[in-house]
Amino acid sequence: MNIFCLTAPEPLLTVSPSWLSPGASVTLRCEVKPPSAKNRFYWYKTVPDLSQRNYRYHLLPDSIGGMVEDFCIIHGQRNTAGYACRAGRGNPEIYTHYSLPKFIWSADSQPAASLAVSPDREKLFTADEVQLNCKGSSTEWRVKKFTETHTKSDVSDCSTWGETNGSSCTFSSRWYHKAVYWCESGSGEFSNAVNITVHTPKSVLTVSPSWLSSGASVTLSCEVEHPSAGWRFYWYKAVPDPSNSFYRYDLLPDSINVTVEDSYIIHGQRHTAAYSCRAGKGNPEIYTYYSLSKFIWSAGQCVSVLPMNQFISGYLTT
């Protein structure tokens, strides 16, 4: 019967719901493998320990003697909080490891602690510099982030993905992600939680005129979703690629060194052609998506290998 001691299993804690309405009840469930009717379960509230970059575990009053049920219901939960569990068995009792902490998030701020996001808008982008500010009575703070994929979940400090400065955390994301952020104080408080989704911004190209006279000049204009200062613009000719029924983007010679203007003039255009743009910002540079291809139509003789009726909505017909 020493297997339980030697393997020292790590229980798995689940919480439901993970996002709550103030005052709602929350169910904690602790899974130990292999399961046994002899297990007794202990439930803990996690208290931030900023000095150790970890948590202290405070036993919940109702589970001081252990509980035979593998679940526990928390009534009247109002604020963001973290919980953990472990199991014990035998006499003298042998314990499993503590589970990894799991969090119950509340979007409602509380007087003791709050998290503010700048820029304060629903949609953020990879090129944005995002600042998270912790406010409250404490003098010490840390910002936490929770991310989850199909294969794993992760909780990390701002120091691993951003820059900390007192009670604030600043980061610039280089890729799409969705995460939950919150503040933890040195006095053991949790702030409200904020769900942030970071998108790659889009570029939108317009052409004028779209129907041209042979040899006329054409103006391409590139607009970035939620425009801001500092963008540099790249201009491309969309070249039909029959091998994958789409286009490849060939950078126009004059824009290899990038333009700071959001417009570009093509002189002496004579034939039907397709163009695209994208923008970049920062160092190292973060790019928007390529814009959808836009066409300049010519009613004159076209020397393209492909007939015009194969240019449809940015794709090639087969």
Coordinates of C-alpha atoms in Angstrom, one line a residue:
M1 CA 0.0 0.0 0.0
N2 CA 3.0 2.3 -0.2
I3 CA 2.3 3.0 -3.9
F4 CA 0.2 6.1 -3.0
C5 CA 3.2 7.5 -1.1
L6 CA 5.8 6.7 -3.7
T7 CA 4.0 8.0 -6.8
A8 CA 3.0 11.3 -5.1
P9 CA 0.3 12.0 -7.6
E10 CA -0.7 15.5 -8.6
P11 CA -4.4 16.0 -8.5
L12 CA -6.3 17.9 -11.2
L13 CA -8.6 20.7 -10.1
T14 CA -11.4 22.0 -12.3
V15 CA -13.7 25.0 -11.6
S16 CA -17.1 25.7 -12.9
P17 CA -17.9 28.3 -14.0
S18 CA -14.5 29.9 -14.5
W19 CA -16.2 33.3 -15.2
L20 CA -18.8 34.2 -12.6
S21 CA -21.5 36.7 -11.8
P22 CA -21.0 38.3 -8.4
G23 CA -22.5 36.2 -5.7
A24 CA -22.8 33.1 -7.8
S25 CA -21.9 29.6 -6.5
V26 CA -18.8 27.9 -7.9
T27 CA -18.0 24.2 -7.9
L28 CA -14.5 22.9 -7.4
R29 CA -13.7 19.3 -8.3
C30 CA -10.5 17.4 -7.5
E31 CA -9.5 14.4 -9.5
V32 CA -6.9 12.0 -8.3
K33 CA -5.5 9.0 -10.3
P34 CA -6.0 6.3 -9.5
P35 CA -9.3 7.1 -7.7
S36 CA -10.0 5.6 -4.4
A37 CA -12.9 5.6 -1.9
K38 CA -10.3 6.1 0.9
N39 CA -9.2 9.5 -0.3
R40 CA -10.1 12.6 1.7
F41 CA -10.0 15.9 0.0
Y42 CA -8.7 19.3 1.2
W43 CA -9.5 22.6 -0.4
Y44 CA -7.3 25.7 -0.3
K45 CA -7.5 29.4 -1.3
T46 CA -4.4 30.6 -3.0
V47 CA -2.9 33.8 -1.6
P48 CA -0.3 35.7 -3.7
D49 CA 3.2 35.6 -2.4
L50 CA 5.1 38.2 -4.4
S51 CA 8.4 37.5 -2.6
Q52 CA 8.5 33.9 -3.9
R53 CA 6.7 34.6 -7.2
N54 CA 4.2 31.9 -6.1
Y55 CA 1.2 31.3 -3.8
R56 CA 0.6 30.3 -0.2
Y57 CA -2.2 27.8 0.4
H58 CA -4.8 28.7 3.0
L59 CA -7.0 25.8 4.0
L60 CA -10.7 26.6 3.7
P61 CA -12.5 26.3 7.1
D62 CA -15.0 23.7 5.9
S63 CA -12.3 21.3 4.9
I64 CA -10.0 21.3 8.0
G65 CA -10.7 17.7 8.7
G66 CA -10.8 16.7 5.0
M67 CA -13.9 15.8 3.0
V68 CA -14.9 12.5 1.5
E69 CA -16.5 14.1 -1.5
D70 CA -14.2 15.0 -4.4
F71 CA -16.1 18.3 -5.0
C72 CA -16.6 21.5 -3.0
I73 CA -19.1 24.3 -3.6
I74 CA -18.1 27.9 -2.8
H75 CA -21.2 30.0 -2.2
G76 CA -21.5 33.7 -2.8
Q77 CA -18.2 34.2 -4.6
R78 CA -18.0 37.8 -5.8
N79 CA -14.4 38.5 -6.8
T80 CA -11.5 36.9 -8.8
A81 CA -9.8 34.2 -6.7
G82 CA -7.5 31.2 -7.0
Y83 CA -8.0 27.8 -5.5
A84 CA -6.1 24.5 -5.2
C85 CA -6.8 21.0 -3.7
R86 CA -5.0 17.9 -2.6
A87 CA -6.0 14.5 -1.2
G88 CA -4.9 12.5 1.8
R89 CA -5.1 8.8 2.7
G90 CA -4.2 6.4 5.5
N91 CA -3.3 6.8 9.1
P92 CA -0.9 8.5 9.5
E93 CA -2.2 10.4 6.5
I94 CA -0.1 10.6 3.3
Y95 CA -0.8 13.5 1.0
T96 CA -0.7 14.1 -2.7
H97 CA 1.0 17.2 -4.2
Y98 CA -1.1 20.3 -4.3
S99 CA -3.0 20.7 -7.6
L100 CA -2.0 23.5 -9.9
P101 CA -4.0 26.7 -9.0
K102 CA -7.1 27.3 -10.9
F103 CA -8.8 30.7 -11.1
I104 CA -12.4 32.0 -10.9
W105 CA -12.5 35.3 -12.7
S106 CA -14.9 38.2 -12.1
A107 CA -15.2 41.1 -14.6
D108 CA -16.5 43.4 -11.8
S109 CA -13.9 45.7 -10.2
Q110 CA -13.7 45.9 -6.4
P111 CA -12.6 48.8 -4.2
A112 CA -9.5 46.9 -3.0
A113 CA -8.0 46.3 -6.4
S114 CA -8.7 47.0 -10.1
L115 CA -7.1 46.5 -13.5
A116 CA -7.2 49.1 -16.2
V117 CA -6.2 48.5 -19.8
S118 CA -4.9 51.1 -22.2
P119 CA -5.8 51.5 -25.0
D120 CA -9.3 51.0 -23.6
R121 CA -11.0 49.4 -26.6
E122 CA -12.7 46.1 -27.3
K123 CA -10.3 45.1 -30.1
L124 CA -6.5 45.2 -29.8
F125 CA -3.8 44.6 -32.4
T126 CA -0.4 43.0 -32.6
A127 CA 1.1 46.5 -33.3
D128 CA -0.4 48.1 -30.2
E129 CA 1.6 48.8 -27.1
V130 CA -0.7 47.6 -24.3
Q131 CA -0.4 48.9 -20.8
L132 CA -2.1 47.2 -17.8
N133 CA -2.3 49.3 -14.6
C134 CA -3.1 47.9 -11.2
K135 CA -4.8 50.1 -8.7
G136 CA -5.6 49.7 -5.1
S137 CA -4.4 50.1 -1.5
S138 CA -1.4 47.8 -1.9
T139 CA 2.1 49.1 -2.8
E140 CA 3.2 45.9 -4.5
W141 CA 1.6 44.3 -7.6
R142 CA 2.1 41.7 -10.2
V143 CA 0.2 41.2 -13.4
K144 CA -0.8 37.6 -14.4
K145 CA -1.9 36.1 -17.7
F146 CA -3.8 32.9 -18.4
T147 CA -3.6 31.4 -21.9
E148 CA -5.2 28.1 -23.1
T149 CA -4.8 26.0 -26.2
H150 CA -6.1 22.6 -27.3
T151 CA -3.1 20.9 -25.6
K152 CA -2.2 23.0 -22.6
S153 CA -2.9 26.0 -20.3
D154 CA -0.4 28.3 -18.8
V155 CA -0.3 31.0 -16.0
S156 CA 2.6 33.4 -16.2
D157 CA 3.9 36.7 -14.8
C158 CA 4.3 39.9 -16.8
S159 CA 8.1 39.6 -16.3
T160 CA 8.1 36.7 -18.8
W161 CA 6.3 38.5 -21.7
G162 CA 6.3 42.2 -20.9
E163 CA 8.0 45.0 -19.0
T164 CA 7.1 45.8 -15.4
N165 CA 7.3 49.3 -13.9
G166 CA 5.8 49.6 -10.4
S167 CA 2.1 48.8 -10.6
S168 CA 2.0 48.6 -14.4
C169 CA 2.9 46.1 -17.1
T170 CA 3.5 47.0 -20.8
F171 CA 3.7 44.6 -23.7
S172 CA 3.6 44.5 -27.4
S173 CA 2.3 41.2 -28.9
R174 CA 3.7 39.9 -32.1
W175 CA 1.0 37.3 -32.7
Y176 CA -2.7 36.6 -32.4
H177 CA -3.7 35.4 -28.9
K178 CA -6.5 35.4 -26.5
A179 CA -5.8 35.6 -22.8
V180 CA -7.1 36.6 -19.4
Y181 CA -5.2 39.2 -17.4
W182 CA -5.5 40.3 -13.7
C183 CA -3.5 41.9 -10.9
E184 CA -2.4 40.3 -7.6
S185 CA -1.2 42.4 -4.7
G186 CA 1.4 41.8 -2.0
S187 CA -1.4 42.0 0.6
G188 CA -3.2 39.1 -1.0
E189 CA -5.8 40.8 -3.1
F190 CA -7.0 39.9 -6.6
S191 CA -8.3 42.5 -9.1
N192 CA -11.1 42.2 -11.6
A193 CA -10.1 40.1 -14.6
V194 CA -10.0 41.3 -18.2
N195 CA -10.3 39.1 -21.3
I196 CA -8.1 40.5 -24.1
T197 CA -8.0 39.2 -27.7
V198 CA -5.1 40.5 -29.8
H199 CA -5.7 40.5 -33.6
T200 CA -3.4 41.0 -36.6
P201 CA -4.6 44.3 -38.1
K202 CA -6.0 44.4 -41.7
S203 CA -5.1 46.6 -44.6
V204 CA -7.7 47.9 -47.0
L205 CA -6.6 49.0 -50.5
T206 CA -8.5 51.4 -52.8
V207 CA -7.6 52.3 -56.4
S208 CA -8.5 55.5 -58.3
P209 CA -9.5 55.4 -61.1
S210 CA -10.5 51.7 -61.4
W211 CA -11.2 52.1 -65.1
L212 CA -8.3 53.8 -66.9
S213 CA -7.3 55.3 -70.1
S214 CA -4.1 53.9 -71.6
G215 CA -1.1 55.5 -70.1
A216 CA -2.9 57.2 -67.3
S217 CA -1.7 57.5 -63.7
V218 CA -3.4 55.5 -60.9
T219 CA -3.4 56.2 -57.2
L220 CA -3.3 53.3 -54.7
S221 CA -4.3 54.2 -51.1
C222 CA -3.7 51.8 -48.1
E223 CA -5.7 52.2 -44.9
V224 CA -4.8 50.3 -41.7
E225 CA -7.5 49.1 -39.4
H226 CA -7.6 51.6 -36.4
P227 CA -4.9 53.8 -37.9
S228 CA -2.1 55.3 -35.8
A229 CA 1.3 56.9 -36.3
G230 CA 4.4 55.0 -37.3
W231 CA 3.1 52.7 -40.0
R232 CA 5.3 52.1 -43.1
F233 CA 3.6 50.9 -46.3
Y234 CA 4.5 48.3 -48.8
W235 CA 3.0 48.0 -52.3
Y236 CA 2.7 44.8 -54.4
K237 CA 1.6 43.7 -57.8
A238 CA -0.7 40.6 -57.5
V239 CA 0.6 38.1 -60.0
P240 CA -1.6 35.1 -61.0
D241 CA -0.3 31.8 -59.8
P242 CA -2.2 29.0 -61.6
S243 CA -0.5 26.3 -59.4
N244 CA -2.5 27.2 -56.4
S245 CA -5.4 29.2 -57.9
F246 CA -4.4 32.4 -56.1
Y247 CA -1.8 35.2 -56.4
R248 CA 1.7 35.7 -55.4
Y249 CA 2.7 39.3 -54.3
D250 CA 5.6 40.9 -56.0
L251 CA 6.9 44.0 -54.3
L252 CA 6.9 47.0 -56.6
P253 CA 10.5 48.2 -57.2
D254 CA 9.9 51.7 -55.9
S255 CA 8.6 50.4 -52.5
I256 CA 11.4 48.0 -51.7
N257 CA 12.7 50.6 -49.2
V258 CA 9.1 51.2 -47.9
T259 CA 7.1 54.4 -48.0
V260 CA 5.8 56.4 -45.1
E261 CA 3.0 57.8 -47.2
D262 CA -0.3 55.8 -47.3
S263 CA -0.6 56.4 -51.0
Y264 CA 1.3 55.4 -54.1
I265 CA 1.1 56.6 -57.7
I266 CA 1.6 54.3 -60.6
H267 CA 2.5 56.2 -63.8
G268 CA 1.8 55.1 -67.3
Q269 CA -0.5 52.1 -66.5
R270 CA -1.7 50.6 -69.8
H271 CA -3.2 47.2 -69.0
T272 CA -5.5 45.5 -66.6
A273 CA -3.6 44.7 -63.4
A274 CA -4.1 43.7 -59.7
Y275 CA -2.4 45.3 -56.7
S276 CA -2.2 44.8 -52.9
C277 CA -0.6 46.5 -49.9
R278 CA 0.3 45.9 -46.4
A279 CA 1.8 48.0 -43.6
G280 CA 4.6 47.4 -41.0
K281 CA 5.5 49.0 -37.7
G282 CA 8.1 48.7 -35.0
N283 CA 11.5 47.2 -34.7
P284 CA 11.5 44.3 -35.2
E285 CA 8.7 45.1 -37.7
I286 CA 5.2 43.8 -37.2
Y287 CA 3.1 43.5 -40.4
T288 CA -0.6 43.7 -41.1
Y289 CA -2.3 41.1 -43.3
Y290 CA -2.0 41.7 -47.1
S291 CA -5.0 43.7 -48.3
L292 CA -7.4 42.0 -50.7
S293 CA -6.3 42.5 -54.2
K294 CA -7.9 45.4 -56.1
F295 CA -8.0 45.7 -59.9
I296 CA -7.3 48.4 -62.4
W297 CA -9.3 47.7 -65.5
S298 CA -8.4 48.6 -69.0
A299 CA -10.8 48.3 -71.9
G300 CA -7.9 48.3 -74.4
Q301 CA -6.0 45.3 -75.8
C302 CA -4.6 43.2 -72.9
V303 CA -1.4 41.4 -73.2
S304 CA -1.9 39.2 -70.2
V305 CA -1.6 35.4 -70.7
L306 CA -4.8 34.9 -68.9
P307 CA -8.1 36.2 -70.2
M308 CA -9.9 38.8 -68.1
N309 CA -12.8 36.6 -67.2
Q310 CA -10.5 34.6 -65.0
F311 CA -9.9 37.5 -62.6
I312 CA -12.8 37.0 -60.2
S313 CA -13.0 38.3 -56.6
G314 CA -9.3 37.9 -55.9
Y315 CA -9.1 34.3 -57.1
L316 CA -8.4 32.5 -60.3
T317 CA -11.0 30.2 -61.8
T318 CA -9.9 26.8 -63.0

